[in-house]
Structures are given as structure tokens and as C-alpha cells.
PDB file of C-alpha atoms in Angstrom:
ATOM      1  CA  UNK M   1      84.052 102.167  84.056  1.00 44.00           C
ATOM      2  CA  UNK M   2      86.878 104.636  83.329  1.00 48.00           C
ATOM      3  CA  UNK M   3      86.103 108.301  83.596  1.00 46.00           C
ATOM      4  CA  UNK M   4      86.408 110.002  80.557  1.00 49.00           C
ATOM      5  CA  UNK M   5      87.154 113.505  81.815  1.00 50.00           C
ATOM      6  CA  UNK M   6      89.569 114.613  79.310  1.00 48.00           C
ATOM      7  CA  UNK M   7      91.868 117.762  79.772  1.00 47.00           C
ATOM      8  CA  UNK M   8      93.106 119.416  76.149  1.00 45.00           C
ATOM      9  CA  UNK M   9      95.210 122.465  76.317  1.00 43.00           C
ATOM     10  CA  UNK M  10      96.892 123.624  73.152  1.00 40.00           C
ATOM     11  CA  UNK M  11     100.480 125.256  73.141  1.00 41.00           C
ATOM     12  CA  UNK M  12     100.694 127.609  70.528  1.00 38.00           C
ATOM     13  CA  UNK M  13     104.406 128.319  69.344  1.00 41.00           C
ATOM     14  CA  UNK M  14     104.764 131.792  68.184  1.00 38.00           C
ATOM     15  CA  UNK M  15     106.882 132.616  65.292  1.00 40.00           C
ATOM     16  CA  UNK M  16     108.362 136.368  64.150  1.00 35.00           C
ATOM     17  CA  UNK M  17     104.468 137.062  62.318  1.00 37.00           C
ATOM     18  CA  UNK M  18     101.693 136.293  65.323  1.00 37.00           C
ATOM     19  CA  UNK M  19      99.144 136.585  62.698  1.00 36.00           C
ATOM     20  CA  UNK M  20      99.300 132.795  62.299  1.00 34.00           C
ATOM     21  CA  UNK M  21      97.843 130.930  65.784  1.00 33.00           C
ATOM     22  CA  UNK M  22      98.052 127.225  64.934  1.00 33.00           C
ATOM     23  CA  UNK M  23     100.682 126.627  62.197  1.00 34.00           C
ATOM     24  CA  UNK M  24     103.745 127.882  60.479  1.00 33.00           C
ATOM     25  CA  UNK M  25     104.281 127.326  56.989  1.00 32.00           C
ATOM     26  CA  UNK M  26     106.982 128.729  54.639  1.00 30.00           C
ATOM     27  CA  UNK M  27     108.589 127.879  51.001  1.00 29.00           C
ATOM     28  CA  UNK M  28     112.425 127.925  50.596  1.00 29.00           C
ATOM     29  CA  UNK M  29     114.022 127.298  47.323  1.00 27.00           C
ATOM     30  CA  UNK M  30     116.842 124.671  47.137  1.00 34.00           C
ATOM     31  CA  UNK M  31     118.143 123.826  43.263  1.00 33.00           C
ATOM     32  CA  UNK M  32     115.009 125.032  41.881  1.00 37.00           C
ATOM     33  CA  UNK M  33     112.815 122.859  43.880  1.00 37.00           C
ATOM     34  CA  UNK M  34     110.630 123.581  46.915  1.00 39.00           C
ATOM     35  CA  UNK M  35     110.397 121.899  50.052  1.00 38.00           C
ATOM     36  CA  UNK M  36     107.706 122.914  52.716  1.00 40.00           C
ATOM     37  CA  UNK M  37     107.924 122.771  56.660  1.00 43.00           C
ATOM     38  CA  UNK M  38     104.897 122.676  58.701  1.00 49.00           C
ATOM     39  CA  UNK M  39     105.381 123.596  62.361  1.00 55.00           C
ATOM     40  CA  UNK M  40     102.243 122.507  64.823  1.00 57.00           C
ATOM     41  CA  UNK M  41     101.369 123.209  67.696  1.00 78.00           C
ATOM     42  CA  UNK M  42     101.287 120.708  70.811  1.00 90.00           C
ATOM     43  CA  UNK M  43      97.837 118.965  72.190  1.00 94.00           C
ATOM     44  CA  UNK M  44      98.188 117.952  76.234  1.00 95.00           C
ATOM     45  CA  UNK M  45      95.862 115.741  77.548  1.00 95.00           C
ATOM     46  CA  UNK M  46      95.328 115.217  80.747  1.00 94.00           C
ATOM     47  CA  UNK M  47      93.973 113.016  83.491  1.00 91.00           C
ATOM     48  CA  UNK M  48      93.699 115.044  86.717  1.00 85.00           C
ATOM     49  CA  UNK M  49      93.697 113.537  90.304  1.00 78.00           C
ATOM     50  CA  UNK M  50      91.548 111.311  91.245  1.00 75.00           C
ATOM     51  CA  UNK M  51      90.086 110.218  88.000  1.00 82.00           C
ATOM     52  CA  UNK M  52      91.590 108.308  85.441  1.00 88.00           C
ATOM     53  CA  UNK M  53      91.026 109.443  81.425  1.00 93.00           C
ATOM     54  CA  UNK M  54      90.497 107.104  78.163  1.00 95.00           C
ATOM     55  CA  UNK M  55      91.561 108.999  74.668  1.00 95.00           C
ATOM     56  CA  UNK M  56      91.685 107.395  71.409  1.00 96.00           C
ATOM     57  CA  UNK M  57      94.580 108.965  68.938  1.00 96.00           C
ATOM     58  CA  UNK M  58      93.882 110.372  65.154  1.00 94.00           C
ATOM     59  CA  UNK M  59      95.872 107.076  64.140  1.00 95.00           C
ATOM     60  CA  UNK M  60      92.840 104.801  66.050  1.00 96.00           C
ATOM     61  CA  UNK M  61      95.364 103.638  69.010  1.00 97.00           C
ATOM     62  CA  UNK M  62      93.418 103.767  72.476  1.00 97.00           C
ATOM     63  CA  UNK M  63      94.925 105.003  75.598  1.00 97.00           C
ATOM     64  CA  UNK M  64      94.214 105.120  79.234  1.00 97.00           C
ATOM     65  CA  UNK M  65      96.027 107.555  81.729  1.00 95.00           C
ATOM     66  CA  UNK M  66      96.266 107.112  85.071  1.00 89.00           C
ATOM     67  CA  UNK M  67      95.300 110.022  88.061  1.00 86.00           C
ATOM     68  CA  UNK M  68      97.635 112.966  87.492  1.00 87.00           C
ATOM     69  CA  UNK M  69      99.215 111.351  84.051  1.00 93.00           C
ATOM     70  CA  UNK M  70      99.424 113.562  80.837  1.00 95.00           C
ATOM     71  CA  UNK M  71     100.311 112.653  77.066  1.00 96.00           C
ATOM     72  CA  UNK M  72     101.977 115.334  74.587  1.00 96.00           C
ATOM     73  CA  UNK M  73     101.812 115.284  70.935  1.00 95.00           C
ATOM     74  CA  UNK M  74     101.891 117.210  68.173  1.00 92.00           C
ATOM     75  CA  UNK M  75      98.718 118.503  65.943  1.00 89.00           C
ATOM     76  CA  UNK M  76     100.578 116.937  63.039  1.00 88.00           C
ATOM     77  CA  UNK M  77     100.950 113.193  65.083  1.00 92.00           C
ATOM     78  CA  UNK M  78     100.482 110.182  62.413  1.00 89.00           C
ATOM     79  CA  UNK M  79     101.324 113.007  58.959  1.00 87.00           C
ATOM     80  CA  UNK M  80     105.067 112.752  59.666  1.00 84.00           C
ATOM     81  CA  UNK M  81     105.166 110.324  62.810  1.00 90.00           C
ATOM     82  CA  UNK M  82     103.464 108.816  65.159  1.00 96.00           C
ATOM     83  CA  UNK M  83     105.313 110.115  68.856  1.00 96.00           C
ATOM     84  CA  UNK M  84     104.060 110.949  72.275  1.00 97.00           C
ATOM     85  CA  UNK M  85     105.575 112.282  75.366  1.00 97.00           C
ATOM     86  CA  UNK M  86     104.357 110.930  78.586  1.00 98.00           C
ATOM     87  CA  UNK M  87     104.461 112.230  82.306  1.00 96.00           C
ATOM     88  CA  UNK M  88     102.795 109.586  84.566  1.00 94.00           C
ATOM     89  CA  UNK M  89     101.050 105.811  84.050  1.00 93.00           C
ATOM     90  CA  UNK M  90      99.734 104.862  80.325  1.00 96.00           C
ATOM     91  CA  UNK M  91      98.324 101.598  79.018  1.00 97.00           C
ATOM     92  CA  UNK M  92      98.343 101.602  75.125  1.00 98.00           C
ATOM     93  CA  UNK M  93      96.779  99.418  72.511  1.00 97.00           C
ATOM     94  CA  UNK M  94      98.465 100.822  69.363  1.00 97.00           C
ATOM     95  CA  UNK M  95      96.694 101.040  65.684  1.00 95.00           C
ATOM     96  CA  UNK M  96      99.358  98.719  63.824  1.00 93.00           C
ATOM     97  CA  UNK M  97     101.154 100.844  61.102  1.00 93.00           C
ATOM     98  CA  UNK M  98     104.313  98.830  60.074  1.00 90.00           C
ATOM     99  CA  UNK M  99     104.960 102.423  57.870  1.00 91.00           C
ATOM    100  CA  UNK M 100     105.154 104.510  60.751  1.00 93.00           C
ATOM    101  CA  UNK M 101     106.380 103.072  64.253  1.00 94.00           C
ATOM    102  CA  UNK M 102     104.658 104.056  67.487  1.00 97.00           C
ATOM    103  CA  UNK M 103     106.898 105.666  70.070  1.00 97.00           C
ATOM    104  CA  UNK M 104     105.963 106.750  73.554  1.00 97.00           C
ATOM    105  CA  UNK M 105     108.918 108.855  75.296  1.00 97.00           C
ATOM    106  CA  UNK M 106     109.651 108.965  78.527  1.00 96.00           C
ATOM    107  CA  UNK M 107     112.162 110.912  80.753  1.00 94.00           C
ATOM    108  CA  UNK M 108     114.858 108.444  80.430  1.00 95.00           C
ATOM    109  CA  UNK M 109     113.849 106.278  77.610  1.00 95.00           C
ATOM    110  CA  UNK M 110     111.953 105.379  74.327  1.00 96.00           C
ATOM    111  CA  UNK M 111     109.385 102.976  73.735  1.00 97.00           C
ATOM    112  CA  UNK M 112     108.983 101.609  69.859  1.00 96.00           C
ATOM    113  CA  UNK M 113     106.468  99.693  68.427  1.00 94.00           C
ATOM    114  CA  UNK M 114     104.444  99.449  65.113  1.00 88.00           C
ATOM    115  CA  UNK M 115     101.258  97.859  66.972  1.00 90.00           C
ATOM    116  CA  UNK M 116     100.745  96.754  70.466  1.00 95.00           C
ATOM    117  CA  UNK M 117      99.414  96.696  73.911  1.00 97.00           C
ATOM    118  CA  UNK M 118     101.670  97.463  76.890  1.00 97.00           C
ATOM    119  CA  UNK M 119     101.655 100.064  79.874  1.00 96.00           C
ATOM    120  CA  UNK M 120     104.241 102.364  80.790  1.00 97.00           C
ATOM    121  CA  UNK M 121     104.480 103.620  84.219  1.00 94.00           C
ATOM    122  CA  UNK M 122     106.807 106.576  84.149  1.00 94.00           C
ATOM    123  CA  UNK M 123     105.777 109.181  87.165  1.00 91.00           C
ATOM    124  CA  UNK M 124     108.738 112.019  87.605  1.00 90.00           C
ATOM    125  CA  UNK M 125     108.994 111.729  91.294  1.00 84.00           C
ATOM    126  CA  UNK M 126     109.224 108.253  91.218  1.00 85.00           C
ATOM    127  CA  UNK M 127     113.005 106.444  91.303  1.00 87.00           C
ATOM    128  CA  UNK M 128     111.941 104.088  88.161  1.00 90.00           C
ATOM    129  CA  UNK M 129     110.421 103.852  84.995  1.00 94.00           C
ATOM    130  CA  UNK M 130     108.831 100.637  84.024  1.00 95.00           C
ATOM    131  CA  UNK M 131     106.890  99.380  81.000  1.00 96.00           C
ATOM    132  CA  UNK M 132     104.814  96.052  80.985  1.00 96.00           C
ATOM    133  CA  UNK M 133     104.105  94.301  77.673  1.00 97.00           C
ATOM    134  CA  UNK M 134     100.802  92.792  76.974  1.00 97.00           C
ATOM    135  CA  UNK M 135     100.945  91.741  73.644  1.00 95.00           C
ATOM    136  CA  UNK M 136     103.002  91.830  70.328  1.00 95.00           C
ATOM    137  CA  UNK M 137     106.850  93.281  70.741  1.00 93.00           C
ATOM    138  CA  UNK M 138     108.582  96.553  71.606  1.00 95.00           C
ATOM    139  CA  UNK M 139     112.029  97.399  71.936  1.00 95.00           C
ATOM    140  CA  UNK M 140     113.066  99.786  74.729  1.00 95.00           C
ATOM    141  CA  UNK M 141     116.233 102.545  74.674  1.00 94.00           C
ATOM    142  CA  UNK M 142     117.347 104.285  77.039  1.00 93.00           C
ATOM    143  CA  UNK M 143     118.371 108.156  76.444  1.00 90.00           C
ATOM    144  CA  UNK M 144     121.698 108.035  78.572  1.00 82.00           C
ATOM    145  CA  UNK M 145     124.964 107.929  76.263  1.00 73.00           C
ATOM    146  CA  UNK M 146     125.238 104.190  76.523  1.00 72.00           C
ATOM    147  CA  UNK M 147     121.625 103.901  74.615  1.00 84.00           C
ATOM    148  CA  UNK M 148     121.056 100.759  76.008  1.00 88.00           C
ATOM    149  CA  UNK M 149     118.049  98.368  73.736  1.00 92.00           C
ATOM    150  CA  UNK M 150     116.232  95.894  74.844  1.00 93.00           C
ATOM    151  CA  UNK M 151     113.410  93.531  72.703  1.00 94.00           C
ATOM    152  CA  UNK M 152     110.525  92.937  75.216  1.00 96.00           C
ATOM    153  CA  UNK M 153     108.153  90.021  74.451  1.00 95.00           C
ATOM    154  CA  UNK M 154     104.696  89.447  76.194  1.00 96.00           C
ATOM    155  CA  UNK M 155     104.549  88.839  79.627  1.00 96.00           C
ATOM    156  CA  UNK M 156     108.080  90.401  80.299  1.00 96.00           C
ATOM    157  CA  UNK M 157     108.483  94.235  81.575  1.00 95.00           C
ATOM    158  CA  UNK M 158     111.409  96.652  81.894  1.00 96.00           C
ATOM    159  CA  UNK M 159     112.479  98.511  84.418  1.00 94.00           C
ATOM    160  CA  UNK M 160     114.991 101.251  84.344  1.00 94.00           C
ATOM    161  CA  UNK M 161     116.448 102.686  87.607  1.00 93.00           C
ATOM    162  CA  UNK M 162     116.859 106.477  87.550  1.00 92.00           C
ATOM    163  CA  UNK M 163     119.472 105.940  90.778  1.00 91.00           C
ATOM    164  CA  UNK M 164     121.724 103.605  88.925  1.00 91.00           C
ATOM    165  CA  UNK M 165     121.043 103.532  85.191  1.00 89.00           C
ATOM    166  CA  UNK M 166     120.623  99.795  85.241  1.00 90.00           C
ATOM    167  CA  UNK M 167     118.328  98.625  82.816  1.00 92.00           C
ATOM    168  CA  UNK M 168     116.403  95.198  83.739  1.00 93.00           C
ATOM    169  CA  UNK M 169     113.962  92.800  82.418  1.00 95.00           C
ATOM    170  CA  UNK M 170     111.606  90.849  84.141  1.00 93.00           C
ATOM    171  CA  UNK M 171     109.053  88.048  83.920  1.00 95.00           C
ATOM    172  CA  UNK M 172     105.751  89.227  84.986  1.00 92.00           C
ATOM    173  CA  UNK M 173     101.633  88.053  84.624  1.00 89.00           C
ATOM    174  CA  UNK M 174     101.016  91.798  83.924  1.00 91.00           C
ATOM    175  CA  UNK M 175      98.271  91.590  86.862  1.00 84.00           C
ATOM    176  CA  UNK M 176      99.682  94.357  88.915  1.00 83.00           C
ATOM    177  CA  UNK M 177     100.529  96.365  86.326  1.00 88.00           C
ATOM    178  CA  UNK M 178      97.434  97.103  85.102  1.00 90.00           C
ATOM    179  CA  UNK M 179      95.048  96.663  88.088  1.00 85.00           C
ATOM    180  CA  UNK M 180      94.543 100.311  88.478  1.00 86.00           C
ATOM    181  CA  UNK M 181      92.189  99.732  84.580  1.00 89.00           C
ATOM    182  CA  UNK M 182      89.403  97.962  87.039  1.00 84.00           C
ATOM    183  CA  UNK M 183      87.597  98.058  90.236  1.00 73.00           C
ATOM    184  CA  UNK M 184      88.858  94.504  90.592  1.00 75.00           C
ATOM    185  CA  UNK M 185      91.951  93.820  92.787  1.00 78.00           C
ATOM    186  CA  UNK M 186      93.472  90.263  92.211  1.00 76.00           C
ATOM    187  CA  UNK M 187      96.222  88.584  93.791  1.00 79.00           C
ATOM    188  CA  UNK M 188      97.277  84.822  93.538  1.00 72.00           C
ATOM    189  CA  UNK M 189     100.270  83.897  95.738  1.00 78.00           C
ATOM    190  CA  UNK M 190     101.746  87.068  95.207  1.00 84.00           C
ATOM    191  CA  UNK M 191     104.893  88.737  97.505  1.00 87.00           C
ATOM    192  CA  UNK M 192     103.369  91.070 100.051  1.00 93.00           C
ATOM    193  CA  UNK M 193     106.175  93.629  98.563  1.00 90.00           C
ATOM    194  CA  UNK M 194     104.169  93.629  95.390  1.00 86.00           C
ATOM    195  CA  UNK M 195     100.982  93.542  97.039  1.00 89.00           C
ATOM    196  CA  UNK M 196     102.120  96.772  98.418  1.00 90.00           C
ATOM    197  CA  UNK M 197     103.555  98.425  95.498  1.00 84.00           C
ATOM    198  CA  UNK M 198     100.223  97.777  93.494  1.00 82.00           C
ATOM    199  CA  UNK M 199      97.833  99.275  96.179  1.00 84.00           C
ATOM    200  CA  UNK M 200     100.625 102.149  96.330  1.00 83.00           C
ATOM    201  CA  UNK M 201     100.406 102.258  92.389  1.00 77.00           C
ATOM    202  CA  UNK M 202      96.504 102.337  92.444  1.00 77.00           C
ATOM    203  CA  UNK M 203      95.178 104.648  95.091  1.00 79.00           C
ATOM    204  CA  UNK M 204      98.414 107.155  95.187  1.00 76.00           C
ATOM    205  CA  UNK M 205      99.660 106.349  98.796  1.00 82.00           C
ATOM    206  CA  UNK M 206     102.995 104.802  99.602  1.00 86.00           C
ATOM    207  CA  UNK M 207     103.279 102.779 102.527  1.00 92.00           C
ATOM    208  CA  UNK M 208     106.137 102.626 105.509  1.00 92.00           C
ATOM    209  CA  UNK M 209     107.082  98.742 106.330  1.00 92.00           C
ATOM    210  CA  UNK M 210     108.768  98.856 109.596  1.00 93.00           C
ATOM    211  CA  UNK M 211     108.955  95.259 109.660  1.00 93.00           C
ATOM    212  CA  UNK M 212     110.501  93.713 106.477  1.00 92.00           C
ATOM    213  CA  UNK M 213     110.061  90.570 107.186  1.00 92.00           C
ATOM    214  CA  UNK M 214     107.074  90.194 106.449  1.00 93.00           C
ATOM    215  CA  UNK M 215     107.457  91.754 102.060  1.00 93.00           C
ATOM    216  CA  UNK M 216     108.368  87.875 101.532  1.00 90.00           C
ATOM    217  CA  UNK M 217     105.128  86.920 102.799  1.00 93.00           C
ATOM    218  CA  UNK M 218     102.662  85.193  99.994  1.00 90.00           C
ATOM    219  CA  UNK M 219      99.151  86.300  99.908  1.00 89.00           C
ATOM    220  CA  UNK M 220      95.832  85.428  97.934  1.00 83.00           C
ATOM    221  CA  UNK M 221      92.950  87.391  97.723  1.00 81.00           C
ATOM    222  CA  UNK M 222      90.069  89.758  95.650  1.00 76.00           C
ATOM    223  CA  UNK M 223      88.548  92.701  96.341  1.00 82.00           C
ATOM    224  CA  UNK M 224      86.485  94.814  94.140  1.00 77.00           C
ATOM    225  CA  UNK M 225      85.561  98.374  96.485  1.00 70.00           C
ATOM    226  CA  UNK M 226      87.980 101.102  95.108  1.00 70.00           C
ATOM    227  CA  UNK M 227      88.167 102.153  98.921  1.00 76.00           C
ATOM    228  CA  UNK M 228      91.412 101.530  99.944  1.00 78.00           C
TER     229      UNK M 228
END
């Protein structure tokens, strides 16, 4: 079972008047009619080392976070839109609302959907960003000037190299990208270098191969102890 040790911290943005803790609201007049501007305040959530947190949205979508992963979204999230910031490793399964799209940011690119399931793995210390769809379609952008796009169908996953800037997509089962949901550990034929970077993914460690050779290895195997 996922822990469900949920972190909420709210970032109150002070105007000129301090009176006012979780909302600004003010009436300007613009030829004779009035528009009005609500200004909320930020929720964080967080799921702190060594536990992993499950949230579900005020539009219904459900979300996991990975150990040290946090979401950021505003109070007003589904009036006006429906966007999140993430820091860290997501999976999603997003309350279809063609009206208003679904989009998870990231530090170097946009995720957009209207009602899906993928996971986004997006850590800041990490040299990639990568997100794995599930089901339904998303289309990807990246934030640089070139704004690359890519439409991502299930079974396929993107992966954006901070280094380089080179946006890729790949075929995938989705196995290892979202083994760290379970207890169970699965792998069928699968490279030792991806054997790797899933345990590395899942338990937080990161391994040193001095002997390369062996990353084009194939193994098969199950385990279901968490202990590493």
C-alpha cells in the first residue's frame, strides 16, 4: 500500500493591504463594465523521503508522488485552469475535462492532456526529464526557444536531455517506469542498464558499473521485499 502521509503548506502572497490572508480581489472599470481578478494563494504537497504520498485533486484526478517529490498549484486549480508544477516523480490518472486541459510543468517542459494516465519523472538533480504514457494521448513541449512538440501515444515515453536539449521518444512496456507504485519488482528479458536505472529510480541509490560490459546483459526475474 502507498503511504498517504501528505505534506500541505500554503504560500500566502501578500498584497499592499495584509488584512486579506488567502485572496486578493479588486474591481476596475473598463467602458463601463467590470471585470474581476482573483489572486490565490499556492497549495504544496509533498511526499517526504522515504515514503511515497497519494492525493486526489479538486477536479477528481489521482496522483502519486514519489520519496522527496512535490506538486504546486494554485487554490483556484480547475476555476480558471487546471495546472501543476512538479519537482520530482508523479504518476497521474487525470479527471477527463475536454473544457479545460490538464497540464503538469516541469523544469524544461509541459505536459498537456484533457484525461489520462502517464508518469513524469522530473527530479532537479537529475540530467533528464522523462514522461511515460499509460493510456490515452499527451503532447509534450519543451520550454527552450525552439518549443519543440511531440504527440505521445500509449506505451511510448519522452525523454528530454537537460545536457543537450534533444528531445526523444521511445517505445517502452511502462514496467520500469512505474515499479516504484508496488512492492513488486518485475523484469522479463530486460537490459541490465535498465535493471539498474529502475532499482536506482526506486530505492534512491545510484550505482557505479566499473565493468560495462556487462549493461547489455539480459536478465529475468521478481522480487517483492522493498529491501534493496
Amino acid at each position: 500500500m502507498i503511504k498517504e502521509n501528505v505534506k500541505i503548506s500554503v504560500c500566502l502572497n501578500f498584497g499592499v493591504m495584509q488584512l486579506l490572508l488567502f485572496s486578493v480581489s479588486y474591481f476596475s472599470y473598463w467602458r463601463g463594465g467590470i471585470s474581476i481578478k482573483e489572486e490565490f494563494s499556492d497549495i504544496i504537497v509533498e511526499a517526504p523521503l522515504g515514503s511515497r504520498t497519494k492525493l486526489t485533486l479538486p477536479d477528481g484526478t489521482l496522483v502519486w508522488l514519489n520519496a522527496g517529490s512535490r506538486i504546486t498549484y494554485s487554490q483556484g486549480f480547475g476555476v480558471g485552469n487546471r495546472k501543476i508544477e512538479l519537482i520530482g516523480e508523479g504518476y497521474f490518472e487525470v479527471k477527463k475535462n475536454t473544457e479545460k486541459q490538464f497540464i503538469v510543468g516541469t523544469e524544461v517542459m509541459d505536459i498537456t492532456v484533457t484525461g489520462t494516465t502517464f508518469n513524469v519523472y522530473a527530479y532537479e538533480h537529475k540530467n533528464f526529464v522523462e514522461m511515460a504514457l499509460v493510456e490515452g494521448s499527451v503532447n509534450v513541449t519543451t520550454k527552450d526557444p525552439a518549443h519543440n512538440t511531440l504527440n505521445v501515444k500509449p506505451n511510448q515515453k519522452v525523454i528530454y536531455d537537460k545536457r543537450t536539449g534533444l528531445l526523444s521518444l521511445e517505445e517502452t512496456s511502462n514496467k520500469m517506469e512505474t515499479a516504484w507504485l508496488t512492492k513488486e519488482l518485475t523484469f522479463r528479458h530486460e537490459k541490465m542498464k535498465d535493471v539498474f536505472q529502475c532499482l536506482e529510480r526506486k530505492f534512491g541509490v545510484t550505482f557505479n558499473i566499473k565493468n560495462k560490459n556487462i549493461l547489455q546483459d539480459v536478465y529475468t526475474g521478481s522480487f517483492n521485499d522493498e529491501n534493496i
